mmCIF file of C-alpha atoms and ligand atoms in Angstrom:
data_model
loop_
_atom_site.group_PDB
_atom_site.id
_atom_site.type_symbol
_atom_site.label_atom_id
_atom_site.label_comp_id
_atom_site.label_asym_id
_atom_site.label_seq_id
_atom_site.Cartn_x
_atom_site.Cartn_y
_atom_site.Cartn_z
ATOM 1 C CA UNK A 1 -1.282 -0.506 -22.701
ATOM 2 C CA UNK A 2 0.818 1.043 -25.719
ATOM 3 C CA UNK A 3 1.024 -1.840 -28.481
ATOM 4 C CA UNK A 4 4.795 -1.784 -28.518
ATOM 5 C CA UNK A 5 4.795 -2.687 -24.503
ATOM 6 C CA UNK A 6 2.649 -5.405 -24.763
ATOM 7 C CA UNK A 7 4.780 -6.506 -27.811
ATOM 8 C CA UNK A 8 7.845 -6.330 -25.729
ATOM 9 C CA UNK A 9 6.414 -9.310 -23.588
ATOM 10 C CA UNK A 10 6.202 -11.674 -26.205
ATOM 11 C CA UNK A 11 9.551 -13.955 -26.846
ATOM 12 C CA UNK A 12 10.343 -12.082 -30.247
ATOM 13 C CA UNK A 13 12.422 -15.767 -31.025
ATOM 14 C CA UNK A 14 10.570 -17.879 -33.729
ATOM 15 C CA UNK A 15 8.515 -20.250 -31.718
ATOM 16 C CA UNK A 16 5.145 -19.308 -32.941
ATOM 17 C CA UNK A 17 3.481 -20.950 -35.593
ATOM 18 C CA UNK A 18 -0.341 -20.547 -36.661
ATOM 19 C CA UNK A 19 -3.395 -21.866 -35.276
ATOM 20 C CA UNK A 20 -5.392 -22.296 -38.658
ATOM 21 C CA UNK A 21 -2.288 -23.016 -41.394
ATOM 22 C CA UNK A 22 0.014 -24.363 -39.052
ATOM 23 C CA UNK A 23 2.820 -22.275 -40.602
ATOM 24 C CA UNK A 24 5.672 -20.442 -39.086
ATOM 25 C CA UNK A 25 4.257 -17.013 -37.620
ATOM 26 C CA UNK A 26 6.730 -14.088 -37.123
ATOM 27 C CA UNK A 27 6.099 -10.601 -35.092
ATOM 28 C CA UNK A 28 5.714 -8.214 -37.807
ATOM 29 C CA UNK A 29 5.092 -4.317 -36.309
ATOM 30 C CA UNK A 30 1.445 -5.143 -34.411
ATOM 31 C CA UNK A 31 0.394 -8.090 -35.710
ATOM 32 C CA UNK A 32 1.531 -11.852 -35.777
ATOM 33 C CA UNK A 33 1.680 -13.110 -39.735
ATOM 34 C CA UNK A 34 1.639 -16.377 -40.846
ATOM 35 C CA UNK A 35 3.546 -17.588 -44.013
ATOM 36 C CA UNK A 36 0.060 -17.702 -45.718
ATOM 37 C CA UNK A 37 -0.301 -13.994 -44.265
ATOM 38 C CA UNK A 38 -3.271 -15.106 -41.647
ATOM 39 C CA UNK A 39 -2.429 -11.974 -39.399
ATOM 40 C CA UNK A 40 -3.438 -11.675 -35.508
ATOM 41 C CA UNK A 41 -2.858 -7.970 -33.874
ATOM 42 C CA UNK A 42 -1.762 -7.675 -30.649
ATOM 43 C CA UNK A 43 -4.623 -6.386 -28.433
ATOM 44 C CA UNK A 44 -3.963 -3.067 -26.277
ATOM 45 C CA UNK A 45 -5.614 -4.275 -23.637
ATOM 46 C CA UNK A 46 -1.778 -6.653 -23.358
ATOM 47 C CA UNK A 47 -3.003 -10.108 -25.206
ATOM 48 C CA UNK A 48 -3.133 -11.500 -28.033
ATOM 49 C CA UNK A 49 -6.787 -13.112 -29.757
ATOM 50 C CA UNK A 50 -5.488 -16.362 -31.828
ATOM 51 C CA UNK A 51 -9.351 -18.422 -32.053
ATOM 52 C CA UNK A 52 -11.365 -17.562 -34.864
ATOM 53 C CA UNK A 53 -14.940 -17.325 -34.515
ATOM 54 C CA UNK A 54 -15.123 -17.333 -30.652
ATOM 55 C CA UNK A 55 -17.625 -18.221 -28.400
ATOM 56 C CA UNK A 56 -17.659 -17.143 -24.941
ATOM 57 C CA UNK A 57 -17.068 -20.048 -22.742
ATOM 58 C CA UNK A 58 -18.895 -21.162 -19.278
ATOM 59 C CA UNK A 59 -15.664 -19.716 -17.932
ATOM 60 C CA UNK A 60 -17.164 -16.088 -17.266
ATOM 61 C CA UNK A 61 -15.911 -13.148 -15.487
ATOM 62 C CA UNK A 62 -17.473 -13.756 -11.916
ATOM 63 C CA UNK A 63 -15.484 -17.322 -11.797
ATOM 64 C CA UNK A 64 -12.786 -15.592 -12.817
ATOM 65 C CA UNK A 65 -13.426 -12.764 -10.317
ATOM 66 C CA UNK A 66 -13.897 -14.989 -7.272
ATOM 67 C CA UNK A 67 -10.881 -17.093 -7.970
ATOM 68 C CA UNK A 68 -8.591 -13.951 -8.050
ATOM 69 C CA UNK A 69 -9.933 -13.706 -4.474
ATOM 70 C CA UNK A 70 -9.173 -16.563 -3.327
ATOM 71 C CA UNK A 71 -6.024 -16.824 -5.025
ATOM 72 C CA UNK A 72 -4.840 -13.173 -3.480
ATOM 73 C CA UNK A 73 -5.823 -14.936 0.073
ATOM 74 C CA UNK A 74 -3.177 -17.237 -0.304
ATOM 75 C CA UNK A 75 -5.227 -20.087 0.133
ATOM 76 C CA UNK A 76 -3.540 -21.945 -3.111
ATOM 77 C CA UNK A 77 0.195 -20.880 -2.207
ATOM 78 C CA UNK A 78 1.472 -24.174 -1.069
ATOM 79 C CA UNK A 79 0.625 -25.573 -4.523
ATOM 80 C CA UNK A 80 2.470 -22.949 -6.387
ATOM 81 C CA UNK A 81 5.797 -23.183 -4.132
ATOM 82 C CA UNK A 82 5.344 -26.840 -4.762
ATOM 83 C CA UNK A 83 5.679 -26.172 -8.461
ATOM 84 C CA UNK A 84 8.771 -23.626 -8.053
ATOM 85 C CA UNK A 85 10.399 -26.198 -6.085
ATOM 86 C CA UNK A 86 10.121 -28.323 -9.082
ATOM 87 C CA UNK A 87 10.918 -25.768 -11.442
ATOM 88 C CA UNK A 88 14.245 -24.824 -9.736
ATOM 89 C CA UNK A 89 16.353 -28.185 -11.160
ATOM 90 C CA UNK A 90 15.124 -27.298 -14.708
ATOM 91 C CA UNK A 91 17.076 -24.566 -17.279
ATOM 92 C CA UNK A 92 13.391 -22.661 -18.325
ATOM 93 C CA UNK A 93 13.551 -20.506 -21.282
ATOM 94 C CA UNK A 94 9.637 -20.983 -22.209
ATOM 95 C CA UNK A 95 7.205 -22.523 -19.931
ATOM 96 C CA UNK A 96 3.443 -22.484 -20.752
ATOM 97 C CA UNK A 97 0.718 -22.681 -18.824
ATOM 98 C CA UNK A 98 -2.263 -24.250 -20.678
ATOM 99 C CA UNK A 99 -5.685 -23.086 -19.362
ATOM 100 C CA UNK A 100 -4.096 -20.336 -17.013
ATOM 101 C CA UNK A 101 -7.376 -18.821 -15.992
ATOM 102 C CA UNK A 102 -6.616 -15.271 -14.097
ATOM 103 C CA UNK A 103 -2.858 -16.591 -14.149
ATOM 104 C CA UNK A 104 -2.068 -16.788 -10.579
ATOM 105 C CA UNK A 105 0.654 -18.930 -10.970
ATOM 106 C CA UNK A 106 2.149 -17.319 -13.900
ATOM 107 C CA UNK A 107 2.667 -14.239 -11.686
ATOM 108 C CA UNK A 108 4.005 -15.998 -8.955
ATOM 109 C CA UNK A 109 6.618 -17.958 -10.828
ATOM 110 C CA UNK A 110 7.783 -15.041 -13.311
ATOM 111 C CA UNK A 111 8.207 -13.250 -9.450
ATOM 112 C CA UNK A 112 10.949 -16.152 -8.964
ATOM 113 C CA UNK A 113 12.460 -16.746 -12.206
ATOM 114 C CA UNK A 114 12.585 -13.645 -13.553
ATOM 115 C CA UNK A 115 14.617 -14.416 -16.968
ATOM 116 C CA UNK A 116 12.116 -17.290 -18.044
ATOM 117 C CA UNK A 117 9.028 -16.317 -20.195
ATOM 118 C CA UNK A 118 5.652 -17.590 -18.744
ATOM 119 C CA UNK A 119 2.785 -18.022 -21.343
ATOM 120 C CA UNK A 120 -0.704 -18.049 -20.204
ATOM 121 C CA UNK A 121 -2.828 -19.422 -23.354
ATOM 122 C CA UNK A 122 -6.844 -20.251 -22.084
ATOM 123 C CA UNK A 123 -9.901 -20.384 -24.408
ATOM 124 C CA UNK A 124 -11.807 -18.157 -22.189
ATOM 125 C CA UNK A 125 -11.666 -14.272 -22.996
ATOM 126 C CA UNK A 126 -12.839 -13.379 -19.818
ATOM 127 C CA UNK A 127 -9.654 -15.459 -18.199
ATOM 128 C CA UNK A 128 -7.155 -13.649 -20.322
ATOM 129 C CA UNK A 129 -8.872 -10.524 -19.980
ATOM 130 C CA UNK A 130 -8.848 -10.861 -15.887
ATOM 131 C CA UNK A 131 -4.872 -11.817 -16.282
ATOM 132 C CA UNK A 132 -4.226 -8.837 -18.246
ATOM 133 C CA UNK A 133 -5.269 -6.327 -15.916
ATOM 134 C CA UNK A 134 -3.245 -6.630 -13.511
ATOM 135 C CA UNK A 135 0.007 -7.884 -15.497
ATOM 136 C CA UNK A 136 2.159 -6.015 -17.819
ATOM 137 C CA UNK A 137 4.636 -8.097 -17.722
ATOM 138 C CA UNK A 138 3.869 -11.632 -19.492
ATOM 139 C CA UNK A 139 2.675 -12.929 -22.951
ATOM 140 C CA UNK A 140 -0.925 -14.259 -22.697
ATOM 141 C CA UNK A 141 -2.495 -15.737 -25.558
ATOM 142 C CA UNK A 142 -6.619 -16.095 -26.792
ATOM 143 C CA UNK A 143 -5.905 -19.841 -27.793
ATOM 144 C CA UNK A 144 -7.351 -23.718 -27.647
ATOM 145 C CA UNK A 145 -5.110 -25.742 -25.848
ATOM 146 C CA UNK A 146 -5.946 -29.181 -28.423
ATOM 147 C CA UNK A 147 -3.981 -26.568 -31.163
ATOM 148 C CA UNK A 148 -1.566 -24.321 -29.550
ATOM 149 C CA UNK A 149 0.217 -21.100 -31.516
ATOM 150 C CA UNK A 150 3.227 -22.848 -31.208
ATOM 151 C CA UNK A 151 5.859 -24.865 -33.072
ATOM 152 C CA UNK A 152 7.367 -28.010 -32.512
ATOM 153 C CA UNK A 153 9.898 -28.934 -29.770
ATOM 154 C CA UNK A 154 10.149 -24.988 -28.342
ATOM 155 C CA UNK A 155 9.201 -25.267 -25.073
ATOM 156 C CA UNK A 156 10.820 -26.498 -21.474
ATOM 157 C CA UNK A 157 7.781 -26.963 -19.672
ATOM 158 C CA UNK A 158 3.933 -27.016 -19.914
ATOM 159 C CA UNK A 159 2.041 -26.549 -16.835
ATOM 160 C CA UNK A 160 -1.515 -27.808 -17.132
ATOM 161 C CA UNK A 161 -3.454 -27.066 -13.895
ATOM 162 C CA UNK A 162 -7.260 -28.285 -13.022
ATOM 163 C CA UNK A 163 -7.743 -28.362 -16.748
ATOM 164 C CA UNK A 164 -8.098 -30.671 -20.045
ATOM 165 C CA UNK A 165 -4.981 -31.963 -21.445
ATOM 166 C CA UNK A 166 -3.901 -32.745 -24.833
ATOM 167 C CA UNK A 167 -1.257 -35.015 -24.560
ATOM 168 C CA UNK A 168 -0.229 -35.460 -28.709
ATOM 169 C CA UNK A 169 -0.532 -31.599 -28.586
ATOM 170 C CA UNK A 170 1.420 -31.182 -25.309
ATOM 171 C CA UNK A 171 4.220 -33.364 -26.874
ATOM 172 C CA UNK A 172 4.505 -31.880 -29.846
ATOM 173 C CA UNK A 173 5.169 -28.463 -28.617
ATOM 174 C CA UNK A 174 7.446 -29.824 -25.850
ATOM 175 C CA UNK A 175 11.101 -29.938 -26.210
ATOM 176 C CA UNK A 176 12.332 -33.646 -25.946
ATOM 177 C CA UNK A 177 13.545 -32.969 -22.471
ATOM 178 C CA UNK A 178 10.410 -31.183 -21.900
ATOM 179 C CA UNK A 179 8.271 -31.697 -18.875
ATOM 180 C CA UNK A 180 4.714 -31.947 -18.275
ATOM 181 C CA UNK A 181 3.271 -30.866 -14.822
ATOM 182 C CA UNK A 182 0.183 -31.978 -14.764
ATOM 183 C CA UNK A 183 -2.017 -30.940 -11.363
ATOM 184 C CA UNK A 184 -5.008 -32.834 -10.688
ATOM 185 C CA UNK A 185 -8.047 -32.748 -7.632
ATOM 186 C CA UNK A 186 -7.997 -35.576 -5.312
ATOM 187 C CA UNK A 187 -11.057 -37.055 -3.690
ATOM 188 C CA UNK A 188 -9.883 -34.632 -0.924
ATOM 189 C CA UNK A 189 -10.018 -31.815 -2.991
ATOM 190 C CA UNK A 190 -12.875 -29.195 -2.109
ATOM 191 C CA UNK A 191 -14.262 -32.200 0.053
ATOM 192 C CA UNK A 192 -16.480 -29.589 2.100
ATOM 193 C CA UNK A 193 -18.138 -28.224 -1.166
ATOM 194 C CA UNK A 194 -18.753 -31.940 -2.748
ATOM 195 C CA UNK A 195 -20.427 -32.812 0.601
ATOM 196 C CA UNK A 196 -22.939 -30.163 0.613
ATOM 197 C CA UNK A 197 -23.460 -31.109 -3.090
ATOM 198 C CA UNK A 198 -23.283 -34.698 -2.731
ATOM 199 C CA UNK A 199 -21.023 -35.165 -4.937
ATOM 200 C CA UNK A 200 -18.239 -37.602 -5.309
ATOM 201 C CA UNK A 201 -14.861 -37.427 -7.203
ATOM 202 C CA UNK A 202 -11.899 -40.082 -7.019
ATOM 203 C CA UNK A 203 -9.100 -39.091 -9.823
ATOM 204 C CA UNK A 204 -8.197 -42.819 -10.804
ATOM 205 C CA UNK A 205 -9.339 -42.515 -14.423
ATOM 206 C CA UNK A 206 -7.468 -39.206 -15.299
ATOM 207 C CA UNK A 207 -4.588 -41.001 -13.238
ATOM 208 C CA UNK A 208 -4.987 -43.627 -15.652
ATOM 209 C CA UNK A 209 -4.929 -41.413 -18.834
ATOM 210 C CA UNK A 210 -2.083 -39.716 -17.663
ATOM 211 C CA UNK A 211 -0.141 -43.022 -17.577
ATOM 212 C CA UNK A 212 -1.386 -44.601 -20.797
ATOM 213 C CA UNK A 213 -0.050 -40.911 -22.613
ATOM 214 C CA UNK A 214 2.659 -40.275 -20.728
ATOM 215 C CA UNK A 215 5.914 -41.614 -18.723
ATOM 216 C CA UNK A 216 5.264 -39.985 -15.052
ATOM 217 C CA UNK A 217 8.566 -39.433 -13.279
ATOM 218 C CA UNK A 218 7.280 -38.091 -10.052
ATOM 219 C CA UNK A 219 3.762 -38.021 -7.779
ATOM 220 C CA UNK A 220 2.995 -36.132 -5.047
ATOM 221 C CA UNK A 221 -0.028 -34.860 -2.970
ATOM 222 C CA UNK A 222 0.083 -31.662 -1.244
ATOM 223 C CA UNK A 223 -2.669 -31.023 0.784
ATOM 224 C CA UNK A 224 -3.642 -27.705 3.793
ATOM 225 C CA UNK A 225 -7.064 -27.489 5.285
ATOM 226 C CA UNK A 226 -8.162 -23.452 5.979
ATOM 227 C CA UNK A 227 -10.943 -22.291 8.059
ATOM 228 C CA UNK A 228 -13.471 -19.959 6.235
ATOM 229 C CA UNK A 229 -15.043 -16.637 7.085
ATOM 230 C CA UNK A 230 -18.167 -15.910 5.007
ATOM 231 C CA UNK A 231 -16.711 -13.916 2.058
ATOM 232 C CA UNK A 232 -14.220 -16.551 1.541
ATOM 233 C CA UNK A 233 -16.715 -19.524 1.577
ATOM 234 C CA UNK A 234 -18.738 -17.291 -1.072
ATOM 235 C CA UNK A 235 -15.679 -16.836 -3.019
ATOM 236 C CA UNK A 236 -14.720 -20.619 -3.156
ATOM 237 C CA UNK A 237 -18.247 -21.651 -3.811
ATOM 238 C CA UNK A 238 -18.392 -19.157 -6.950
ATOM 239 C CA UNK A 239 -14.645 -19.981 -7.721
ATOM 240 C CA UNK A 240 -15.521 -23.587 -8.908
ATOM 241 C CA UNK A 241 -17.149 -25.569 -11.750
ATOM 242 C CA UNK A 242 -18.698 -27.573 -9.168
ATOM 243 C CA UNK A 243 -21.543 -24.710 -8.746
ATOM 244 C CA UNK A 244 -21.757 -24.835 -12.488
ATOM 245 C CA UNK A 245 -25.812 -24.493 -13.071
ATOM 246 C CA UNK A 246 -26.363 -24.976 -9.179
ATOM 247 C CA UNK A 247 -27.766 -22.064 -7.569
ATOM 248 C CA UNK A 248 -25.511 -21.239 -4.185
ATOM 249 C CA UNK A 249 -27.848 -20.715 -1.245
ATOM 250 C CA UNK A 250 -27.065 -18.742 1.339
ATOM 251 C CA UNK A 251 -27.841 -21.441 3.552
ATOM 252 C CA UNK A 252 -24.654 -23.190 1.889
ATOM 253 C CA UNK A 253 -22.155 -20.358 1.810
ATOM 254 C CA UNK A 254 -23.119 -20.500 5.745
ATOM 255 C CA UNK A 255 -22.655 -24.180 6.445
ATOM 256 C CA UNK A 256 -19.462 -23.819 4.402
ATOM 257 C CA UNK A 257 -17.251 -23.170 7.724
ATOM 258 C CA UNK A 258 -13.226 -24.965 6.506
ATOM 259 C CA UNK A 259 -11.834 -25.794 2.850
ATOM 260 C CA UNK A 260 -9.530 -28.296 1.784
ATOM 261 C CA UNK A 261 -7.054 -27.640 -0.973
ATOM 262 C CA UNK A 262 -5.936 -31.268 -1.597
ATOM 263 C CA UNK A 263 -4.359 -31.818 -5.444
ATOM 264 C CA UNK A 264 -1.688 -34.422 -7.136
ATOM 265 C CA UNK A 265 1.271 -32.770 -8.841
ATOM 266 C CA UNK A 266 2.381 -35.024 -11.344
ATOM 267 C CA UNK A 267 5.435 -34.381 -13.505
ATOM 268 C CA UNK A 268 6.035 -36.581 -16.889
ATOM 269 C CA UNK A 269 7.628 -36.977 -19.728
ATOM 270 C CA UNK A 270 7.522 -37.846 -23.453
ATOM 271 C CA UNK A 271 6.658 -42.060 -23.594
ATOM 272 C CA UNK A 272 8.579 -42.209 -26.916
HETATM 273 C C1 SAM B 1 -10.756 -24.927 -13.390
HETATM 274 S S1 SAM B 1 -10.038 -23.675 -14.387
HETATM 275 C C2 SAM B 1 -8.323 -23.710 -13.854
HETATM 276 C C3 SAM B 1 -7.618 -22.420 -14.170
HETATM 277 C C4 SAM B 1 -6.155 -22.330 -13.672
HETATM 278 N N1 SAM B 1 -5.296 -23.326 -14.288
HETATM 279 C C5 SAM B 1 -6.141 -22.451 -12.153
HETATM 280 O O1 SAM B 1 -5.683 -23.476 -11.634
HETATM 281 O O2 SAM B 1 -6.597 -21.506 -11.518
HETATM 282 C C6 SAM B 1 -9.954 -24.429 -16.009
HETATM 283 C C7 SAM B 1 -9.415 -23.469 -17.066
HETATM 284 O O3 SAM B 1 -9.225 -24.170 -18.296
HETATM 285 C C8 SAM B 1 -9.668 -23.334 -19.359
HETATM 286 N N2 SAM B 1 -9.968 -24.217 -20.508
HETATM 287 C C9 SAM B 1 -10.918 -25.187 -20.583
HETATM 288 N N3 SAM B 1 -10.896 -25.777 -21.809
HETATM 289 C C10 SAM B 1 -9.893 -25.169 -22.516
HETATM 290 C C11 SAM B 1 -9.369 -25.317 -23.849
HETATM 291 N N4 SAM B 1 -9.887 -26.224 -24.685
HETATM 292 N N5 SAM B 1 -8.357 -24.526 -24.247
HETATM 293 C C12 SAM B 1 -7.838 -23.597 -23.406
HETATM 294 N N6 SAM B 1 -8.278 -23.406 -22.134
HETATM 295 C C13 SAM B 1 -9.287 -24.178 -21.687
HETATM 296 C C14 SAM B 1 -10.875 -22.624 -18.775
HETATM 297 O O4 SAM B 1 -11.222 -21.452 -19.469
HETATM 298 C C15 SAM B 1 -10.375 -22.323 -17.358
HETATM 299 O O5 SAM B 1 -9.677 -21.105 -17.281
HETATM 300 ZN ZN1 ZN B 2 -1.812 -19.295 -41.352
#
C-alpha cells in the first residue's frame, strides 16, 4: 500500500499517545512522534509496529489462517450482529477492538457504520499482518493491550473478544460514557472439541473478575449449533488455542461431525 493511504486510515485527531513515554504522539509525514521524539513509521504493508523488542507470539499464521476460514463461512455471524445490535444505541466515533486477531469483526462493523473508526490493536504480528491483507480501509496497530497507544478518555467503545482484558487499562482509555463489550466462551462453547480433548471449561471465575472490575449493565448468551464437513472441522480444530501443543489426528478432525458457537456478550461500564 502507498504510505500516505494507509496514513489516511488512521484518525489524524490527537488520541494517540506513546507506548514507552506515555506522551502525546502526533502523525508527523510517515511516522508517529512522541513529545520525547520516540518515532514509529507507518508500515506499507497498512499497520503500524508500536512494541519494541517483539517476540513472535503462539498466535502464528496457520491459527490465524484457519480462523479467517471459518470466519468467511459465517459460522461466527450471529455473534457479530449481536454486537451491531448493541452498537446501534451508541454515538461511535472510536471503537477499539483489543486482541482483534484477523479482524473479522472490525470488517463487519466498519461495513455497517461506515463513519466510525474501528481499531484493531493485537500483540501478534502474524494477526495484524493477516488483517491487513485484505483491508485497506481501517487503522490496525502492533500493540499490548495492558499499555495501549492511546490517551486518556478518547474512546466510545472497546471490544475485547475471546481475549485477556485489562480492566485499569481499558478504563483509562475509555471515555466516561465508554462501554466495555466484553465476549466470553461458555461451558457450551466448542463443547464438541473439549469432549474429544477432555477438557472442561465453566466461565464463572472470569464472570467473577469481570464484576469485581467492572459495573456490567447487560448479559446475554447467544448460542447456534452447525454441522461440519471435513475442511471445516479441520479449520475449527486449527482455529483454537485448545489444540495449542496437541497434535490433531485425523482420527479427530473425523469424529468432529457438529460445532457449537456458544459465548456471553457482556457490556459494562466504568465502577467509579
Ligand atoms: C482467541 S484469539 C481471539 C481473536 C479475535 N478477538 C477473535 O475473536 O477472533 C486471542 C487474540 O488475543 C491476542 N492477544 C493475546 N494477548 C494479547 C496482548 N497482551 N495484547 C494484545 N493482543 C493479545 C492474540 O494474539 C489473539 O489474536
Ligand atoms: Zn515516547
Amino acid at each position: 500500500m502507498k504510505i500516505e493511504n494507509v496514513i489516511k486510515k488512521f484518525n489524524g485527531d490527537d488520541i494517540y499517545r506513546c507506548p514507552k513515554c506515555s506522551t502525546n504522539c502526533k502523525i508527523n509525514n510517515i511516522s508517529l512522534v512522541c513529545e520525547n521524539n520516540h518515532s514509529y513509521d507507518f508500515s506499507k504493508k497498512g499497520y503500524i509496529h508500536l512494541i519494541s523488542n517483539y517476540k513472535p507470539t503462539k498466535y502464528s499464521e496457520s491459527l490465524f489462517s484457519a480462523r479467517k476460514f471459518v470466519f468467511s463461512n459465517g459460522f461466527y455471524e450471529h455473534i457479530a450482529y449481536e454486537i451491531a445490535s448493541i452498537l446501534k444505541d451508541y454515538n461511535l466515533i472510536n471503537v477499539l477492538d483489543v486482541g482483534c486477531g484477523e479482524g473479522y469483526y472490525i470488517k463487519f462493523l466498519k461495513n455497517i457504520f461506515s463513519n466510525s473508526y474501528f481499531y484493531g490493536i493485537d500483540n501478534s504480528k502474524d494477526a495484524i499482518e493477516c488483517a491487513v491483507k485484505d483491508d485497506k480501509i481501517n487503522p490496525y496497530m502492533l500493540a499490548n493491550l495492558s499499555n495501549l497507544p492511546f490517551r486518556d478518555n478518547c474512546l466510545d467503545v472497546i471490544l475485547n473478544i475471546l481475549t485477556p482484558a485489562n480492566y485499569n487499562e481499558f478504563f483509562r482509555v475509555l471515555k466516561d460514557d465508554g462501554i466495555l463489550i466484553k465476549i466470553i466462551p461458555t461451558e457450551n462453547y466448542l463443547k464438541e472439541i473439549r469432549q474429544l480433548l477432555s477438557s472442561e471449561y465453566n466461565n464463572e471465575d472470569i464472570i467473577n473478575l469481570i464484576e469485581s472490575n467492572c459495573k456490567v449493565i447487560s448479559n446475554k448468551r447467544v448460542t447456534k449449533t452447525f454441522l461440519l464437513n471435513e475442511e471445516e472441522a479441520e479449520n475449527f480444530l486449527k482455529m483454537t488455542p485448545l489444540t495449542f501443543s496437541k497434535n490433531v489426528s485425523e482420527d479427530i478432525i473425523k469424529k468432529l461431525k457438529e460445532i457449537t458457537i456458544e459465548l456471553e456478550i457482556i457490556v459494562a461500564v466504568n465502577k467509579k
